[in-house]
Amino acid sequence: MPVRPRLADVAARAGVSMKTVSNVINDFPHVSESTRSKVTTAIEELGYRPNVSARNLARGRTGVIVLGVPRLDMPYFASLAMQLITAAEAASWWVQIRQTRGERANELRLLEEARDSRIDGMVLSVVALREADLADRPSTPLVLLGEHRFASVDHVGIDNAGAARLAVRHLLDTGRRHVVVVGGRRGADQRVVGAESALAERGETLGPAMHLAVEGVTGQHGEQAMDAFLAAGHAVDAVFCATDWLAMGVIRSLRLHGYRVPDDVAVMGFDDIPYDLAALPTLSTIAPDREQIARLAVESLLRQERPGPPEVRHAVADHRIVVRESTAATAPGGATPT
């Protein structure tokens, strides 16, 4: 069996001490570029792979962080988990994934487990947690994701209101006037706030009948909400959905009721999940930069590892609008089924 190269072998090949090799591997800034180059060349030539467990042990780490999400079967969170795993690997962390189902009791239980378990940090997408719940939180590094932001804890998210405003402006710019919003809570969720703001800019309001509350965020919830709306005989030529999954259910309902998407009704989603390109028509959406969200979350945990009380930071990741087939056509007014 071939002998696995050791740190000492790299040091001998590069003509430096083992401490210098360790400094290069851990990316310490005081190493000169010429020395760094010699060490990295020796690492590549020998095929040396650092012992991650030993490195974490030397730094007082367990090498494990937790990602808590509402539901892993939601495409957005599955994609986010992939990005976080990639970002965490660069920091020599393994990621343990836990589901909360968006329930406060489960979110509280995760915080308690952080107190009792040997983990290096937690990234938690919050749904039901309250700020008062964090008053006695454990000292384990913690960063929150999602709409809910608390003053005492690091947070990474996007400008949800600004993103929703961008989405509804796009619908209005294509000539739509009867805009329905599906999902979210009025006066609470920023995606609804942003949609209302875009309508107000054009002198429009989001009437009670034009906001469809849902019990969840799946395609079935979207389909059921749109079925009920259409049965009431309301005019509609555009729909903005709080998630892409809702939007897919809305499109199914519209098509089953004889509406053409986008010719009669344009549909805009939010999240840019991987299935958007497989939908018929392909789904226009808001795309949060999940890679950046994951990187900022890991950077937050790394910063909280340092000695001394960390400064609380709220980081805003990028987003962009992605225009696809579901909003491509222009409709002059409220559509009726063909």
Short mmCIF file of C-alpha atoms in Angstrom, two decimals:
data_model
loop_
_atom_site.label_atom_id
_atom_site.label_comp_id
_atom_site.label_asym_id
_atom_site.label_seq_id
_atom_site.Cartn_x
_atom_site.Cartn_y
_atom_site.Cartn_z
CA MET A 1 0.00 0.00 0.00
CA PRO A 2 1.33 3.47 -0.83
CA VAL A 3 2.35 5.57 2.17
CA ARG A 4 0.22 8.69 2.64
CA PRO A 5 2.42 11.81 2.57
CA ARG A 6 2.83 13.54 5.93
CA LEU A 7 3.23 17.15 6.97
CA ALA A 8 6.92 16.41 7.59
CA ASP A 9 7.31 15.21 3.99
CA VAL A 10 5.89 18.50 2.67
CA ALA A 11 8.20 20.48 4.95
CA ALA A 12 11.25 18.50 3.76
CA ARG A 13 10.30 18.91 0.08
CA ALA A 14 9.74 22.68 0.48
CA GLY A 15 12.80 23.19 2.73
CA VAL A 16 10.78 24.82 5.52
CA SER A 17 9.62 23.90 9.01
CA MET A 18 6.43 21.92 9.71
CA LYS A 19 5.07 25.01 11.49
CA THR A 20 5.47 27.01 8.26
CA VAL A 21 3.60 24.32 6.31
CA SER A 22 0.81 24.45 8.90
CA ASN A 23 0.67 28.24 8.59
CA VAL A 24 0.28 27.97 4.82
CA ILE A 25 -2.43 25.32 5.08
CA ASN A 26 -4.35 27.48 7.58
CA ASP A 27 -3.88 30.54 5.34
CA PHE A 28 -2.07 32.64 7.94
CA PRO A 29 -1.34 36.04 6.38
CA HIS A 30 2.24 36.57 7.62
CA VAL A 31 3.77 33.91 5.33
CA SER A 32 5.73 35.40 2.42
CA GLU A 33 4.52 34.74 -1.10
CA SER A 34 7.73 32.94 -2.09
CA THR A 35 7.46 30.59 0.91
CA ARG A 36 3.77 30.05 0.30
CA SER A 37 4.51 29.16 -3.33
CA LYS A 38 7.18 26.60 -2.33
CA VAL A 39 4.84 24.94 0.15
CA THR A 40 1.85 24.77 -2.19
CA THR A 41 4.06 23.34 -4.94
CA ALA A 42 5.33 20.65 -2.55
CA ILE A 43 1.73 19.85 -1.49
CA GLU A 44 0.69 19.39 -5.13
CA GLU A 45 3.76 17.31 -6.06
CA LEU A 46 3.34 14.96 -3.10
CA GLY A 47 -0.46 14.82 -3.27
CA TYR A 48 -0.65 15.77 0.40
CA ARG A 49 -4.13 16.05 1.93
CA PRO A 50 -4.47 17.68 5.34
CA ASN A 51 -6.05 15.64 8.13
CA VAL A 52 -9.20 17.68 8.70
CA SER A 53 -10.02 16.02 12.01
CA ALA A 54 -6.56 16.76 13.39
CA ARG A 55 -6.75 20.37 12.20
CA ASN A 56 -10.11 20.88 13.88
CA LEU A 57 -8.90 19.24 17.09
CA ALA A 58 -5.87 21.54 17.18
CA ARG A 59 -8.15 24.55 16.83
CA GLY A 60 -10.57 23.38 19.53
CA ARG A 61 -13.26 22.51 17.01
CA THR A 62 -15.54 19.54 16.48
CA GLY A 63 -15.62 20.12 12.74
CA VAL A 64 -19.44 20.05 12.65
CA ILE A 65 -22.02 22.80 12.14
CA VAL A 66 -25.80 22.47 11.96
CA LEU A 67 -28.11 23.79 9.25
CA GLY A 68 -31.71 24.04 10.41
CA VAL A 69 -34.36 24.47 7.69
CA PRO A 70 -38.17 24.23 7.77
CA ARG A 71 -38.40 21.41 5.23
CA LEU A 72 -35.69 19.75 3.20
CA ASP A 73 -38.20 18.64 0.56
CA MET A 74 -38.72 22.29 -0.38
CA PRO A 75 -36.55 22.82 -3.47
CA TYR A 76 -35.22 26.18 -2.28
CA PHE A 77 -33.84 24.72 0.95
CA ALA A 78 -32.43 21.64 -0.78
CA SER A 79 -30.50 23.95 -3.12
CA LEU A 80 -29.42 26.19 -0.25
CA ALA A 81 -28.16 23.16 1.68
CA MET A 82 -25.97 22.19 -1.26
CA GLN A 83 -24.44 25.68 -1.33
CA LEU A 84 -23.87 25.73 2.44
CA ILE A 85 -22.17 22.33 2.36
CA THR A 86 -19.79 23.65 -0.31
CA ALA A 87 -19.02 26.83 1.65
CA ALA A 88 -18.57 24.88 4.90
CA GLU A 89 -16.15 22.41 3.33
CA ALA A 90 -13.81 25.30 2.54
CA ALA A 91 -13.77 26.07 6.28
CA SER A 92 -13.15 22.39 7.18
CA TRP A 93 -16.69 21.87 8.50
CA TRP A 94 -19.13 19.04 7.99
CA VAL A 95 -22.80 20.05 7.87
CA GLN A 96 -25.51 18.26 9.83
CA ILE A 97 -28.95 19.10 8.43
CA ARG A 98 -32.03 19.27 10.65
CA GLN A 99 -35.68 19.97 9.86
CA THR A 100 -37.87 22.18 12.03
CA ARG A 101 -41.06 22.05 9.92
CA GLY A 102 -41.35 25.75 10.71
CA GLU A 103 -42.54 25.00 14.24
CA ARG A 104 -41.40 27.15 17.15
CA ALA A 105 -40.98 24.16 19.48
CA ASN A 106 -38.57 22.52 17.06
CA GLU A 107 -36.62 25.74 16.51
CA LEU A 108 -36.29 26.14 20.29
CA ARG A 109 -35.19 22.52 20.58
CA LEU A 110 -32.40 23.12 18.08
CA LEU A 111 -31.16 26.07 20.13
CA GLU A 112 -31.13 23.90 23.26
CA GLU A 113 -29.25 21.18 21.44
CA ALA A 114 -26.64 23.77 20.46
CA ARG A 115 -26.14 24.36 24.17
CA ASP A 116 -25.69 20.69 24.98
CA SER A 117 -24.04 19.33 21.82
CA ARG A 118 -20.48 19.69 20.65
CA ILE A 119 -20.98 21.67 17.47
CA ASP A 120 -19.04 24.65 16.16
CA GLY A 121 -22.02 26.71 15.01
CA MET A 122 -25.56 26.79 13.71
CA VAL A 123 -27.21 28.30 10.63
CA LEU A 124 -30.95 28.48 11.23
CA SER A 125 -33.71 29.48 8.82
CA VAL A 126 -36.27 30.91 11.20
CA VAL A 127 -40.05 30.79 10.76
CA ALA A 128 -41.67 30.93 14.21
CA LEU A 129 -38.88 31.89 16.63
CA ARG A 130 -39.31 35.14 18.57
CA GLU A 131 -36.61 37.56 19.64
CA ALA A 132 -37.36 36.87 23.31
CA ASP A 133 -36.45 33.21 22.67
CA LEU A 134 -32.86 34.31 22.03
CA ALA A 135 -32.37 36.14 25.33
CA ASP A 136 -30.73 33.10 26.94
CA ARG A 137 -29.36 31.47 23.82
CA PRO A 138 -26.16 29.40 24.04
CA SER A 139 -22.79 30.95 23.21
CA THR A 140 -22.43 28.68 20.17
CA PRO A 141 -21.98 30.83 17.04
CA LEU A 142 -25.38 31.37 15.42
CA VAL A 143 -26.56 33.02 12.22
CA LEU A 144 -30.18 33.32 11.12
CA LEU A 145 -31.52 33.17 7.57
CA GLY A 146 -34.82 34.28 6.08
CA GLU A 147 -37.17 37.21 6.57
CA HIS A 148 -37.04 37.26 10.35
CA ARG A 149 -34.17 39.39 11.62
CA PHE A 150 -33.41 40.04 15.30
CA ALA A 151 -31.16 42.75 16.68
CA SER A 152 -29.09 40.43 18.89
CA VAL A 153 -28.08 37.78 16.32
CA ASP A 154 -26.21 37.75 13.01
CA HIS A 155 -28.51 37.50 10.02
CA VAL A 156 -28.06 36.85 6.31
CA GLY A 157 -30.86 37.44 3.82
CA ILE A 158 -31.96 39.40 0.80
CA ASP A 159 -34.07 42.53 0.49
CA ASN A 160 -37.37 40.65 0.20
CA ALA A 161 -39.47 43.80 -0.09
CA GLY A 162 -37.22 45.24 -2.78
CA ALA A 163 -37.21 41.95 -4.68
CA ALA A 164 -41.01 41.67 -4.60
CA ARG A 165 -41.30 45.29 -5.70
CA LEU A 166 -39.07 44.47 -8.68
CA ALA A 167 -41.22 41.46 -9.58
CA VAL A 168 -44.54 43.33 -9.49
CA ARG A 169 -43.09 46.29 -11.37
CA HIS A 170 -42.15 43.85 -14.12
CA LEU A 171 -45.73 42.56 -14.29
CA LEU A 172 -47.08 46.10 -14.46
CA ASP A 173 -44.53 47.08 -17.10
CA THR A 174 -45.89 44.35 -19.39
CA GLY A 175 -49.32 46.04 -19.31
CA ARG A 176 -50.94 43.98 -16.57
CA ARG A 177 -53.36 45.75 -14.25
CA HIS A 178 -55.23 43.11 -12.24
CA VAL A 179 -52.42 41.71 -10.08
CA VAL A 180 -53.14 38.95 -7.59
CA VAL A 181 -50.64 38.16 -4.79
CA VAL A 182 -50.54 34.57 -3.54
CA GLY A 183 -48.97 33.72 -0.19
CA GLY A 184 -47.49 35.67 2.68
CA ARG A 185 -49.21 37.69 5.39
CA ARG A 186 -50.31 41.26 4.84
CA GLY A 187 -48.50 43.75 7.05
CA ALA A 188 -45.97 41.14 8.14
CA ASP A 189 -44.21 39.41 5.26
CA GLN A 190 -41.85 41.60 3.29
CA ARG A 191 -42.72 40.01 -0.04
CA VAL A 192 -46.32 41.18 0.36
CA VAL A 193 -45.11 44.60 1.56
CA GLY A 194 -42.96 44.96 -1.56
CA ALA A 195 -45.82 43.93 -3.86
CA GLU A 196 -48.12 46.51 -2.26
CA SER A 197 -45.42 49.16 -2.64
CA ALA A 198 -45.05 48.48 -6.38
CA LEU A 199 -48.80 48.75 -6.86
CA ALA A 200 -48.95 51.99 -4.87
CA GLU A 201 -46.31 53.50 -7.15
CA ARG A 202 -48.81 53.10 -10.03
CA GLY A 203 -51.76 54.38 -8.04
CA GLU A 204 -53.12 50.87 -7.41
CA THR A 205 -53.99 49.07 -4.19
CA LEU A 206 -53.98 45.42 -3.24
CA GLY A 207 -57.62 44.84 -2.39
CA PRO A 208 -58.53 42.09 0.11
CA ALA A 209 -59.85 39.84 -2.66
CA MET A 210 -56.58 40.19 -4.59
CA HIS A 211 -54.41 38.78 -1.80
CA LEU A 212 -54.78 35.04 -1.47
CA ALA A 213 -53.68 33.70 1.90
CA VAL A 214 -52.47 30.09 1.88
CA GLU A 215 -51.86 27.48 4.56
CA GLY A 216 -48.49 26.47 3.11
CA VAL A 217 -46.09 27.08 0.24
CA THR A 218 -46.53 24.00 -1.97
CA GLY A 219 -48.00 23.71 -5.44
CA GLN A 220 -51.16 22.19 -4.01
CA HIS A 221 -51.70 25.25 -1.81
CA GLY A 222 -51.24 27.54 -4.80
CA GLU A 223 -53.64 25.54 -6.94
CA GLN A 224 -56.33 25.48 -4.27
CA ALA A 225 -56.08 29.22 -3.65
CA MET A 226 -56.35 30.04 -7.35
CA ASP A 227 -59.23 27.60 -7.84
CA ALA A 228 -61.23 29.44 -5.17
CA PHE A 229 -60.32 32.85 -6.61
CA LEU A 230 -61.37 31.93 -10.13
CA ALA A 231 -64.60 30.36 -8.90
CA ALA A 232 -65.55 33.76 -7.44
CA GLY A 233 -65.33 35.30 -10.94
CA HIS A 234 -62.64 37.91 -10.24
CA ALA A 235 -60.67 39.48 -13.12
CA VAL A 236 -56.97 38.63 -13.25
CA ASP A 237 -54.18 39.17 -15.73
CA ALA A 238 -51.12 38.72 -13.47
CA VAL A 239 -50.17 36.70 -10.41
CA PHE A 240 -47.19 37.24 -8.11
CA CYS A 241 -46.45 34.26 -5.86
CA ALA A 242 -44.39 34.26 -2.67
CA THR A 243 -42.63 31.07 -3.79
CA ASP A 244 -42.00 29.30 -7.09
CA TRP A 245 -43.71 26.18 -5.76
CA LEU A 246 -46.91 28.16 -5.21
CA ALA A 247 -46.56 29.60 -8.71
CA MET A 248 -46.48 26.15 -10.28
CA GLY A 249 -49.75 25.27 -8.57
CA VAL A 250 -51.26 28.56 -9.72
CA ILE A 251 -50.28 27.82 -13.33
CA ARG A 252 -51.87 24.39 -13.10
CA SER A 253 -55.11 25.92 -11.84
CA LEU A 254 -55.15 28.61 -14.54
CA ARG A 255 -54.59 26.12 -17.34
CA LEU A 256 -57.25 23.74 -16.03
CA HIS A 257 -59.70 26.66 -16.01
CA GLY A 258 -58.92 27.50 -19.64
CA TYR A 259 -56.52 30.42 -19.18
CA ARG A 260 -53.37 30.67 -21.26
CA VAL A 261 -50.11 31.48 -19.47
CA PRO A 262 -48.73 34.02 -20.24
CA ASP A 263 -51.11 35.23 -22.98
CA ASP A 264 -54.08 35.70 -20.64
CA VAL A 265 -52.38 35.69 -17.26
CA ALA A 266 -48.72 36.29 -16.46
CA VAL A 267 -47.26 34.42 -13.46
CA MET A 268 -44.19 35.42 -11.48
CA GLY A 269 -42.59 33.28 -8.77
CA PHE A 270 -39.89 33.81 -6.16
CA ASP A 271 -36.81 31.68 -5.28
CA ASP A 272 -35.51 30.44 -8.68
CA ILE A 273 -35.74 26.77 -7.77
CA PRO A 274 -34.14 24.25 -10.17
CA TYR A 275 -37.51 23.07 -11.52
CA ASP A 276 -38.42 26.46 -13.00
CA LEU A 277 -36.77 25.56 -16.30
CA ALA A 278 -38.73 22.30 -16.51
CA ALA A 279 -42.12 23.98 -16.04
CA LEU A 280 -44.40 24.69 -19.00
CA PRO A 281 -44.11 27.59 -19.51
CA THR A 282 -40.74 28.20 -17.88
CA LEU A 283 -41.21 30.34 -14.78
CA SER A 284 -40.17 33.96 -14.37
CA THR A 285 -38.88 34.48 -10.86
CA ILE A 286 -36.71 36.34 -8.37
CA ALA A 287 -33.35 34.62 -7.91
CA PRO A 288 -31.65 35.08 -4.51
CA ASP A 289 -27.90 34.54 -4.67
CA ARG A 290 -27.85 31.31 -2.64
CA GLU A 291 -24.11 30.86 -3.10
CA GLN A 292 -23.51 34.28 -1.57
CA ILE A 293 -26.00 33.60 1.25
CA ALA A 294 -24.15 30.39 2.13
CA ARG A 295 -20.73 32.06 1.97
CA LEU A 296 -21.85 34.98 4.16
CA ALA A 297 -23.35 32.58 6.70
CA VAL A 298 -20.10 30.60 6.98
CA GLU A 299 -18.10 33.84 7.22
CA SER A 300 -20.36 34.89 10.09
CA LEU A 301 -19.66 31.67 12.00
CA LEU A 302 -15.92 32.01 11.40
CA ARG A 303 -15.98 35.58 12.69
CA GLN A 304 -17.88 34.51 15.81
CA GLU A 305 -15.18 31.91 16.53
CA ARG A 306 -12.65 34.65 17.23
CA PRO A 307 -11.95 35.69 20.83
CA GLY A 308 -13.93 38.53 22.34
CA PRO A 309 -17.56 39.59 22.01
CA PRO A 310 -18.49 39.57 18.31
CA GLU A 311 -20.22 42.53 16.71
CA VAL A 312 -23.70 41.61 15.47
CA ARG A 313 -23.93 41.97 11.70
CA HIS A 314 -26.87 41.82 9.30
CA ALA A 315 -25.67 40.96 5.80
CA VAL A 316 -27.76 41.51 2.67
CA ALA A 317 -27.12 39.14 -0.24
CA ASP A 318 -27.84 39.95 -3.87
CA HIS A 319 -30.93 39.07 -5.89
CA ARG A 320 -31.97 39.50 -9.50
CA ILE A 321 -35.07 39.14 -11.62
CA VAL A 322 -35.11 36.30 -14.14
CA VAL A 323 -37.65 36.81 -16.93
CA ARG A 324 -38.81 33.62 -18.64
CA GLU A 325 -41.83 32.45 -20.61
CA SER A 326 -44.50 32.81 -17.90
CA THR A 327 -44.47 36.62 -18.15
CA ALA A 328 -43.49 37.03 -21.79
CA ALA A 329 -46.80 38.21 -23.31
CA THR A 330 -48.74 41.42 -22.76
CA ALA A 331 -52.43 41.37 -21.84
CA PRO A 332 -54.64 44.48 -22.18
CA GLY A 333 -56.94 43.75 -19.23
CA GLY A 334 -58.49 41.17 -16.96
CA ALA A 335 -58.67 37.88 -18.80
CA THR A 336 -61.59 35.53 -19.19
CA PRO A 337 -61.15 31.84 -19.92
CA THR A 338 -61.00 30.76 -23.55
#
